[in-house]
PDB file of C-alpha atoms in Angstrom:
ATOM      1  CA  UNK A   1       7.874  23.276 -12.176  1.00  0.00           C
ATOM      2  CA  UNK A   2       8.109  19.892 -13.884  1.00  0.00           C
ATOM      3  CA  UNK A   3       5.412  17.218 -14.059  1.00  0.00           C
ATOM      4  CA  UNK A   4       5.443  14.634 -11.329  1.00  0.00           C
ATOM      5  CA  UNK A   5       6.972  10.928 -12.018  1.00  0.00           C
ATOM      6  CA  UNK A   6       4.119   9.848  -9.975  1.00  0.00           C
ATOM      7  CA  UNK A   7       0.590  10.652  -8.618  1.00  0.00           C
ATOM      8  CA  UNK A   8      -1.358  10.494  -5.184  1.00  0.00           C
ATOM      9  CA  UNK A   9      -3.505   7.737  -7.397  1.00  0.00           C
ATOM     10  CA  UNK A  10      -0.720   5.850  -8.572  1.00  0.00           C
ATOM     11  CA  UNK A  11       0.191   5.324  -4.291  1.00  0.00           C
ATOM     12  CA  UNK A  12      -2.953   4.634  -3.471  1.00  0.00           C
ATOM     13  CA  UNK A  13      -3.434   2.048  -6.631  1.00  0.00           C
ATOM     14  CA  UNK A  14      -0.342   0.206  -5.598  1.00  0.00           C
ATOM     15  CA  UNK A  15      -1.066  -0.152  -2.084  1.00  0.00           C
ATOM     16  CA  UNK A  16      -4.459  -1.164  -2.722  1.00  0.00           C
ATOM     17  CA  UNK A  17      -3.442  -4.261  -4.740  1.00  0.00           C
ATOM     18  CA  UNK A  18      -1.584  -5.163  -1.963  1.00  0.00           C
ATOM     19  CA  UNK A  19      -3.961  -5.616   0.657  1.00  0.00           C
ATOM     20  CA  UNK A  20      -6.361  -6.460  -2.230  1.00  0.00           C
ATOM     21  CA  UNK A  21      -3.648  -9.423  -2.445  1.00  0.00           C
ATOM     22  CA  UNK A  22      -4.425 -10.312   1.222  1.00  0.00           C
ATOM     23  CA  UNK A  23      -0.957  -8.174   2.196  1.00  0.00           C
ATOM     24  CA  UNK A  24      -0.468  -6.391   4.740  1.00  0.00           C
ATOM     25  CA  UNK A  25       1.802  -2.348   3.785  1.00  0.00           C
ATOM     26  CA  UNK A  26       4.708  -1.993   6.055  1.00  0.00           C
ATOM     27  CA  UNK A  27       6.217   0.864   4.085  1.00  0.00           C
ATOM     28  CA  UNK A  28       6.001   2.719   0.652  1.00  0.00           C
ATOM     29  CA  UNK A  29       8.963   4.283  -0.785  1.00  0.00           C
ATOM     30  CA  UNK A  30       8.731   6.442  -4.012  1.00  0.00           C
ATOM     31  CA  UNK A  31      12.574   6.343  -5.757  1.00  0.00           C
ATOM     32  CA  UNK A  32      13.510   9.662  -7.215  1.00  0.00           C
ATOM     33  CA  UNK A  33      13.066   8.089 -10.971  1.00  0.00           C
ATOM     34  CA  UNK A  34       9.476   7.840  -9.799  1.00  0.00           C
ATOM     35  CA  UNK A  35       9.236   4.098  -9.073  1.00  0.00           C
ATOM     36  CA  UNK A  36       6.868   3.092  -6.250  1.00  0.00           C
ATOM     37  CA  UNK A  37       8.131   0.324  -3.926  1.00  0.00           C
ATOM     38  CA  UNK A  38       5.543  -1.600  -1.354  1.00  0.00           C
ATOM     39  CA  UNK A  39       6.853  -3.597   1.238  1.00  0.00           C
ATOM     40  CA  UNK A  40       4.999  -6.147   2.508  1.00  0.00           C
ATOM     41  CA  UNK A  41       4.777  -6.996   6.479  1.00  0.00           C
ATOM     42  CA  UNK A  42       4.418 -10.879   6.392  1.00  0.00           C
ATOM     43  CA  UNK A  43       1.857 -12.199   9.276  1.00  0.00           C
ATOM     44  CA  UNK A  44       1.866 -16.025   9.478  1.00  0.00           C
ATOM     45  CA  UNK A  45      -1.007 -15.420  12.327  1.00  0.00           C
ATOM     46  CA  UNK A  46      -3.547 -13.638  10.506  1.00  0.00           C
ATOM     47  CA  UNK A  47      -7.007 -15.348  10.296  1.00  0.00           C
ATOM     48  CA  UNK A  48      -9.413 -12.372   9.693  1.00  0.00           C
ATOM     49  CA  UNK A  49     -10.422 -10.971   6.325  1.00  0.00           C
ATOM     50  CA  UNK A  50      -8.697  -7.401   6.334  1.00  0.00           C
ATOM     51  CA  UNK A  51     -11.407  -5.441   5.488  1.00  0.00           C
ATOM     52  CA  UNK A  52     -12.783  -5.952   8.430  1.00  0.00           C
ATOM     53  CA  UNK A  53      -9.779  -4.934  10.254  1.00  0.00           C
ATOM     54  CA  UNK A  54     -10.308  -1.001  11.399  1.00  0.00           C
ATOM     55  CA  UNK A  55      -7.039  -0.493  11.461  1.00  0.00           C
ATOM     56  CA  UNK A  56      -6.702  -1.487   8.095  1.00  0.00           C
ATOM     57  CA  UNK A  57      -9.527   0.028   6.534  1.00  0.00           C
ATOM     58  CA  UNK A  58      -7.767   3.570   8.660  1.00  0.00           C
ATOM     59  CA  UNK A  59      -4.791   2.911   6.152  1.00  0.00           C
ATOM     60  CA  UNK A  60      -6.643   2.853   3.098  1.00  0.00           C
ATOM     61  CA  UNK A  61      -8.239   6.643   3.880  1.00  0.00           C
TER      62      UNK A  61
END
Protein backbone atom coordinates (compact mmCIF):
# COMPACT_ATOMS: atom_id res chain seq x y z
CA UNK A 1 0.00 0.00 0.00
CA UNK A 2 1.47 3.40 -0.85
CA UNK A 3 1.71 6.43 1.44
CA UNK A 4 -1.16 8.84 1.32
CA UNK A 5 -0.84 12.33 -0.75
CA UNK A 6 -2.69 13.69 2.12
CA UNK A 7 -3.68 13.32 5.83
CA UNK A 8 -6.93 13.58 8.06
CA UNK A 9 -4.71 16.72 9.60
CA UNK A 10 -3.91 18.25 6.49
CA UNK A 11 -8.28 18.43 5.93
CA UNK A 12 -8.86 19.51 9.02
CA UNK A 13 -5.84 22.29 8.84
CA UNK A 14 -7.25 23.63 5.64
CA UNK A 15 -10.70 23.92 6.65
CA UNK A 16 -9.83 25.42 9.80
CA UNK A 17 -8.11 28.44 8.19
CA UNK A 18 -11.09 28.94 6.50
CA UNK A 19 -13.51 29.59 9.03
CA UNK A 20 -10.48 30.90 11.01
CA UNK A 21 -10.69 33.46 7.92
CA UNK A 22 -14.32 34.27 8.91
CA UNK A 23 -15.46 31.62 5.87
CA UNK A 24 -17.92 29.67 5.87
CA UNK A 25 -16.92 25.40 4.08
CA UNK A 26 -19.41 24.53 1.48
CA UNK A 27 -17.41 21.59 0.19
CA UNK A 28 -13.86 19.96 0.32
CA UNK A 29 -12.60 18.07 -2.53
CA UNK A 30 -9.24 16.13 -2.32
CA UNK A 31 -7.85 15.78 -6.29
CA UNK A 32 -6.27 12.44 -6.91
CA UNK A 33 -2.60 14.24 -7.04
CA UNK A 34 -3.46 14.93 -3.42
CA UNK A 35 -4.39 18.63 -3.61
CA UNK A 36 -7.05 19.81 -1.14
CA UNK A 37 -9.65 22.26 -2.54
CA UNK A 38 -12.10 24.39 0.00
CA UNK A 39 -14.91 26.06 -1.31
CA UNK A 40 -16.17 28.78 0.30
CA UNK A 41 -20.15 29.45 0.79
CA UNK A 42 -20.27 33.35 0.61
CA UNK A 43 -23.00 34.86 3.24
CA UNK A 44 -23.44 38.64 2.73
CA UNK A 45 -25.98 38.30 5.92
CA UNK A 46 -23.84 36.98 8.49
CA UNK A 47 -23.43 39.16 11.65
CA UNK A 48 -22.43 36.58 14.37
CA UNK A 49 -18.91 35.50 15.23
CA UNK A 50 -18.85 31.73 14.01
CA UNK A 51 -17.65 30.21 16.86
CA UNK A 52 -20.48 30.76 18.43
CA UNK A 53 -22.50 29.25 15.78
CA UNK A 54 -23.35 25.37 16.94
CA UNK A 55 -23.66 24.41 13.79
CA UNK A 56 -20.41 25.52 13.00
CA UNK A 57 -18.51 24.49 15.84
CA UNK A 58 -20.56 20.64 14.78
CA UNK A 59 -18.37 21.00 11.52
CA UNK A 60 -15.18 21.46 13.04
CA UNK A 61 -15.58 17.90 15.20
Amino acid sequence: MSKAKFTEADVKRAVKGVIEGGGIVANVDIWPDGRISVTVKEDKHRSMDPEDDPEVSRRLL
